[in-house]
Short mmCIF file of N, CA and C in Angstrom, two decimals:
data_model
loop_
_atom_site.label_atom_id
_atom_site.label_comp_id
_atom_site.label_asym_id
_atom_site.label_seq_id
_atom_site.Cartn_x
_atom_site.Cartn_y
_atom_site.Cartn_z
N MET A 18 -4.65 -20.40 11.85
CA MET A 18 -3.28 -20.16 11.90
C MET A 18 -2.44 -20.44 10.73
N PHE A 19 -3.01 -21.64 10.26
CA PHE A 19 -2.32 -22.33 8.77
C PHE A 19 -2.71 -21.63 7.67
N SER A 20 -4.09 -21.18 7.63
CA SER A 20 -4.49 -20.29 6.45
C SER A 20 -3.82 -18.97 6.56
N LYS A 21 -3.33 -18.32 7.61
CA LYS A 21 -2.76 -16.93 7.44
C LYS A 21 -1.46 -17.22 7.12
N LYS A 22 -0.69 -18.16 7.34
CA LYS A 22 0.78 -18.52 6.90
C LYS A 22 0.37 -18.65 5.28
N ILE A 23 -0.33 -19.45 4.79
CA ILE A 23 -0.63 -19.35 3.26
C ILE A 23 -1.08 -18.12 2.87
N PHE A 24 -1.74 -17.35 3.46
CA PHE A 24 -2.09 -16.10 2.66
C PHE A 24 -0.79 -15.09 2.73
N LYS A 25 -0.02 -15.15 3.73
CA LYS A 25 1.25 -14.30 3.63
C LYS A 25 2.17 -14.77 2.54
N LEU A 26 2.31 -16.23 2.47
CA LEU A 26 3.15 -16.76 1.28
C LEU A 26 2.39 -16.24 -0.14
N GLU A 27 1.09 -16.32 -0.21
CA GLU A 27 0.57 -15.97 -1.50
C GLU A 27 0.96 -14.37 -1.86
N ILE A 28 0.82 -13.62 -0.73
CA ILE A 28 1.07 -12.30 -1.08
C ILE A 28 2.65 -12.10 -1.44
N ILE A 29 3.38 -12.79 -0.71
CA ILE A 29 4.82 -12.60 -1.23
C ILE A 29 5.06 -13.19 -2.86
N LEU A 30 4.33 -14.07 -3.15
CA LEU A 30 4.38 -14.98 -4.46
C LEU A 30 3.93 -13.80 -5.26
N ASP A 31 2.73 -13.13 -5.15
CA ASP A 31 2.14 -12.22 -5.85
C ASP A 31 3.07 -11.07 -6.24
N ILE A 32 3.65 -10.48 -5.13
CA ILE A 32 4.63 -9.65 -5.50
C ILE A 32 5.76 -9.70 -5.98
N TYR A 33 6.17 -11.15 -5.84
CA TYR A 33 7.53 -11.66 -6.57
C TYR A 33 6.96 -11.76 -8.01
N SER A 34 5.68 -12.19 -8.35
CA SER A 34 5.19 -12.15 -9.86
C SER A 34 5.12 -10.82 -10.49
N PHE A 35 4.61 -9.88 -9.56
CA PHE A 35 4.72 -8.48 -10.05
C PHE A 35 6.02 -7.85 -10.50
N LEU A 36 6.88 -8.10 -9.71
CA LEU A 36 8.32 -7.72 -9.75
C LEU A 36 8.95 -8.54 -11.09
N ASN A 37 8.69 -9.71 -11.29
CA ASN A 37 9.24 -10.33 -12.55
C ASN A 37 8.45 -9.86 -13.68
N PHE A 38 7.03 -9.57 -13.73
CA PHE A 38 6.40 -9.13 -14.65
C PHE A 38 6.88 -7.88 -15.22
N TYR A 39 7.18 -6.82 -14.56
CA TYR A 39 7.60 -5.60 -14.73
C TYR A 39 9.28 -5.56 -14.94
N ASN A 40 9.92 -6.86 -14.83
CA ASN A 40 11.29 -6.68 -15.19
C ASN A 40 12.03 -6.08 -14.18
N PHE A 41 11.81 -6.20 -12.99
CA PHE A 41 12.52 -5.32 -12.00
C PHE A 41 13.79 -6.34 -11.48
N SER A 42 14.64 -5.75 -11.25
CA SER A 42 15.97 -6.36 -11.01
C SER A 42 16.86 -5.59 -10.00
N GLU A 43 17.50 -5.88 -9.18
CA GLU A 43 18.55 -5.24 -8.28
C GLU A 43 19.17 -4.09 -9.20
N LYS A 44 19.70 -4.44 -10.40
CA LYS A 44 20.19 -3.16 -11.11
C LYS A 44 19.34 -2.24 -11.41
N SER A 45 18.19 -2.35 -11.62
CA SER A 45 17.32 -1.33 -12.20
C SER A 45 16.67 -0.44 -10.80
N VAL A 46 16.97 -0.98 -9.62
CA VAL A 46 16.67 -0.31 -8.52
C VAL A 46 17.67 0.53 -7.97
N LYS A 47 17.35 1.96 -7.71
CA LYS A 47 18.40 2.87 -7.36
C LYS A 47 18.09 3.32 -6.00
N GLY A 48 19.04 3.08 -4.88
CA GLY A 48 18.49 3.49 -3.54
C GLY A 48 17.93 2.32 -3.02
N MET A 49 17.34 2.85 -1.75
CA MET A 49 16.43 1.77 -1.03
C MET A 49 15.08 1.58 -1.63
N ALA A 50 14.80 0.37 -1.67
CA ALA A 50 13.31 0.13 -2.14
C ALA A 50 12.68 -0.81 -1.06
N ARG A 51 11.57 -0.60 -0.94
CA ARG A 51 10.79 -1.85 -0.19
C ARG A 51 9.29 -1.82 -0.48
N ILE A 52 8.39 -2.68 -0.12
CA ILE A 52 7.14 -2.98 -0.42
C ILE A 52 6.62 -2.76 1.05
N VAL A 53 5.61 -1.84 1.11
CA VAL A 53 4.73 -1.58 2.48
C VAL A 53 3.41 -1.97 2.30
N LEU A 54 2.91 -2.77 3.10
CA LEU A 54 1.30 -3.19 2.98
C LEU A 54 0.57 -2.17 3.94
N HIS A 55 -0.28 -1.66 3.37
CA HIS A 55 -1.23 -0.69 4.10
C HIS A 55 -2.56 -1.48 4.20
N GLU A 56 -3.25 -1.42 5.29
CA GLU A 56 -4.51 -1.95 5.30
C GLU A 56 -5.73 -1.03 5.39
N ARG A 57 -5.39 -0.01 5.83
CA ARG A 57 -6.35 1.29 6.11
C ARG A 57 -6.46 2.03 5.04
N ASN A 58 -7.63 2.53 4.66
CA ASN A 58 -7.88 3.42 3.62
C ASN A 58 -8.55 4.70 3.95
N HIS A 59 -8.42 5.12 5.29
CA HIS A 59 -8.79 6.43 5.78
C HIS A 59 -7.68 6.89 6.81
N PRO A 60 -7.66 8.23 7.23
CA PRO A 60 -6.65 8.51 8.22
C PRO A 60 -6.92 8.30 9.51
N TYR A 61 -6.00 8.42 10.48
CA TYR A 61 -6.24 8.45 11.94
C TYR A 61 -6.53 10.05 12.34
N ALA A 62 -7.56 10.12 12.95
CA ALA A 62 -8.00 11.43 13.46
C ALA A 62 -7.39 11.52 14.88
N ILE A 63 -6.55 12.65 15.28
CA ILE A 63 -5.89 12.71 16.50
C ILE A 63 -6.42 14.07 17.08
N LYS A 64 -7.07 14.03 18.23
CA LYS A 64 -7.18 15.11 18.88
C LYS A 64 -6.10 15.79 19.85
N LEU A 65 -5.67 16.83 19.66
CA LEU A 65 -4.74 17.54 20.50
C LEU A 65 -5.29 18.13 21.67
N ASP A 66 -4.22 18.47 22.76
CA ASP A 66 -4.74 19.16 23.84
C ASP A 66 -5.39 20.60 23.73
N ASN A 67 -5.03 21.12 22.64
CA ASN A 67 -5.60 22.58 22.31
C ASN A 67 -7.18 22.38 21.78
N GLY A 68 -7.57 20.95 21.69
CA GLY A 68 -9.03 20.97 21.10
C GLY A 68 -8.99 20.73 19.72
N LYS A 69 -7.94 21.04 19.15
CA LYS A 69 -7.88 20.96 17.64
C LYS A 69 -7.87 19.27 17.27
N GLU A 70 -8.01 19.16 15.84
CA GLU A 70 -7.90 17.68 15.53
C GLU A 70 -6.89 17.75 14.22
N ILE A 71 -6.07 16.83 14.17
CA ILE A 71 -5.22 16.54 13.06
C ILE A 71 -5.53 15.23 12.24
N HIS A 72 -5.41 15.03 11.18
CA HIS A 72 -5.36 13.70 10.41
C HIS A 72 -4.01 13.28 9.95
N VAL A 73 -3.76 11.97 10.38
CA VAL A 73 -2.62 11.56 10.15
C VAL A 73 -2.47 10.26 8.86
N CYS A 74 -1.75 10.32 7.92
CA CYS A 74 -1.97 9.43 6.71
C CYS A 74 -1.74 7.96 7.45
N ALA A 75 -2.65 7.09 7.03
CA ALA A 75 -2.62 5.62 7.29
C ALA A 75 -2.58 4.82 5.96
N CYS A 76 -2.71 5.43 4.75
CA CYS A 76 -2.85 4.71 3.62
C CYS A 76 -1.61 4.81 2.81
N GLY A 77 -0.57 5.62 3.45
CA GLY A 77 0.71 5.63 2.52
C GLY A 77 1.05 6.35 1.42
N LEU A 78 -0.05 7.13 0.92
CA LEU A 78 0.02 7.78 -0.32
C LEU A 78 0.08 9.37 -0.17
N SER A 79 -0.23 9.92 1.02
CA SER A 79 -0.02 11.22 1.24
C SER A 79 1.33 11.92 0.53
N LYS A 80 1.17 12.96 0.08
CA LYS A 80 2.49 13.70 -0.42
C LYS A 80 2.92 14.68 0.58
N ASN A 81 2.02 14.67 1.66
CA ASN A 81 2.33 15.85 2.81
C ASN A 81 2.35 15.11 4.38
N LYS A 82 3.25 13.79 4.27
CA LYS A 82 3.12 13.01 5.40
C LYS A 82 3.97 13.55 6.49
N PRO A 83 3.73 13.50 7.69
CA PRO A 83 2.61 12.41 8.23
C PRO A 83 1.35 12.61 8.07
N TYR A 84 0.93 14.00 7.52
CA TYR A 84 -0.53 14.53 7.49
C TYR A 84 -1.26 13.88 6.26
N CYS A 85 -2.55 13.88 6.38
CA CYS A 85 -3.39 13.38 5.39
C CYS A 85 -3.49 14.43 4.39
N ASP A 86 -3.45 14.36 2.99
CA ASP A 86 -3.92 15.05 2.15
C ASP A 86 -4.80 14.58 1.24
N GLY A 87 -5.67 13.77 1.63
CA GLY A 87 -6.92 13.28 0.76
C GLY A 87 -6.59 12.14 -0.23
N SER A 88 -5.28 11.75 -0.40
CA SER A 88 -5.00 10.66 -1.22
C SER A 88 -5.71 9.28 -1.11
N HIS A 89 -6.08 8.98 0.11
CA HIS A 89 -6.64 7.81 0.46
C HIS A 89 -8.22 7.76 -0.33
N ARG A 90 -8.64 8.76 -0.88
CA ARG A 90 -9.77 8.59 -1.45
C ARG A 90 -9.46 7.78 -2.87
N LYS A 91 -8.26 7.48 -3.41
CA LYS A 91 -8.07 6.83 -4.32
C LYS A 91 -8.23 5.16 -4.23
N THR A 92 -8.16 4.87 -2.87
CA THR A 92 -8.36 3.53 -2.41
C THR A 92 -9.68 2.90 -1.92
N GLN A 93 -10.71 3.70 -2.20
CA GLN A 93 -11.97 3.66 -1.51
C GLN A 93 -12.49 2.26 -2.30
N ASP A 94 -12.18 2.13 -3.57
CA ASP A 94 -13.01 1.25 -4.40
C ASP A 94 -12.06 -0.13 -4.63
N GLU A 95 -11.02 -0.26 -3.58
CA GLU A 95 -10.14 -1.33 -3.79
C GLU A 95 -10.90 -2.60 -3.13
N GLU A 96 -10.82 -3.93 -3.53
CA GLU A 96 -11.34 -5.25 -3.32
C GLU A 96 -10.62 -5.78 -2.10
N ASP A 97 -11.31 -6.15 -1.15
CA ASP A 97 -10.60 -7.11 -0.13
C ASP A 97 -9.87 -8.15 -0.63
N GLY A 98 -8.94 -8.51 -0.16
CA GLY A 98 -7.95 -9.63 -0.75
C GLY A 98 -7.25 -9.50 -1.85
N LYS A 99 -7.44 -8.41 -2.34
CA LYS A 99 -6.48 -8.02 -3.52
C LYS A 99 -5.18 -7.29 -3.12
N ILE A 100 -4.23 -7.14 -3.92
CA ILE A 100 -2.91 -6.37 -3.71
C ILE A 100 -2.88 -5.12 -4.83
N TYR A 101 -2.61 -4.04 -4.28
CA TYR A 101 -2.68 -2.83 -5.39
C TYR A 101 -1.09 -2.25 -5.13
N MET A 102 -0.61 -1.67 -6.13
CA MET A 102 0.54 -0.76 -5.95
C MET A 102 0.19 0.68 -6.51
N TYR A 103 0.96 1.66 -6.12
CA TYR A 103 0.58 2.87 -6.60
C TYR A 103 2.19 3.57 -7.02
N ASP A 104 2.14 4.05 -8.09
CA ASP A 104 3.51 4.61 -8.52
C ASP A 104 3.71 5.79 -7.93
N GLU A 105 4.76 6.70 -8.36
CA GLU A 105 5.25 7.76 -7.66
C GLU A 105 4.13 8.95 -7.91
N ASN A 106 3.20 8.93 -8.92
CA ASN A 106 2.18 9.67 -9.33
C ASN A 106 1.17 9.40 -8.95
N GLY A 107 0.90 8.38 -8.02
CA GLY A 107 -0.24 7.98 -7.36
C GLY A 107 -1.33 7.28 -8.28
N ASN A 108 -0.74 6.52 -9.41
CA ASN A 108 -1.52 5.86 -10.33
C ASN A 108 -1.53 4.56 -9.80
N ARG A 109 -2.75 3.71 -9.77
CA ARG A 109 -3.01 2.42 -9.26
C ARG A 109 -2.43 1.43 -10.16
N VAL A 110 -1.81 0.23 -9.59
CA VAL A 110 -1.55 -0.91 -10.58
C VAL A 110 -2.08 -1.99 -9.70
N LYS A 111 -3.03 -2.86 -10.20
CA LYS A 111 -3.70 -3.94 -9.59
C LYS A 111 -2.64 -5.14 -9.67
N ILE A 112 -2.30 -5.90 -8.84
CA ILE A 112 -1.54 -6.92 -9.06
C ILE A 112 -2.35 -8.31 -9.03
N VAL A 113 -2.26 -8.76 -10.22
CA VAL A 113 -3.21 -9.93 -10.39
C VAL A 113 -2.57 -11.30 -9.78
N SER A 114 -3.62 -11.75 -8.87
CA SER A 114 -3.39 -12.75 -8.11
C SER A 114 -3.42 -14.20 -8.84
N PHE A 115 -2.29 -15.11 -8.90
CA PHE A 115 -2.45 -16.31 -9.42
C PHE A 115 -2.60 -17.32 -8.50
N TYR A 116 -2.55 -16.78 -7.16
CA TYR A 116 -3.09 -17.84 -6.08
C TYR A 116 -4.11 -18.05 -5.41
N LEU A 117 -4.80 -16.74 -5.34
CA LEU A 117 -5.97 -16.69 -4.82
C LEU A 117 -7.24 -17.10 -5.37
#
């Protein structure tokens, strides 16, 4: 229980370090911004009543949300315990952890 709290604090500190490193500030953010953590790197397969199957995005990168467009393939080589961010073009930026 205690280690989970420390890990969550480390994630928050890593994100804070990333935002400071890239010089983000309230003035540079237009509109609403948020950081969402996704832990899944493949879609949810949902079987419909008519027998067809759809795939719903679970990685957060699909340009065709809520449906999967295959963007999760970019996440396949991510390391466990590391934090990654993707820009609007789908380019990955690894956040270097100073705490883990």
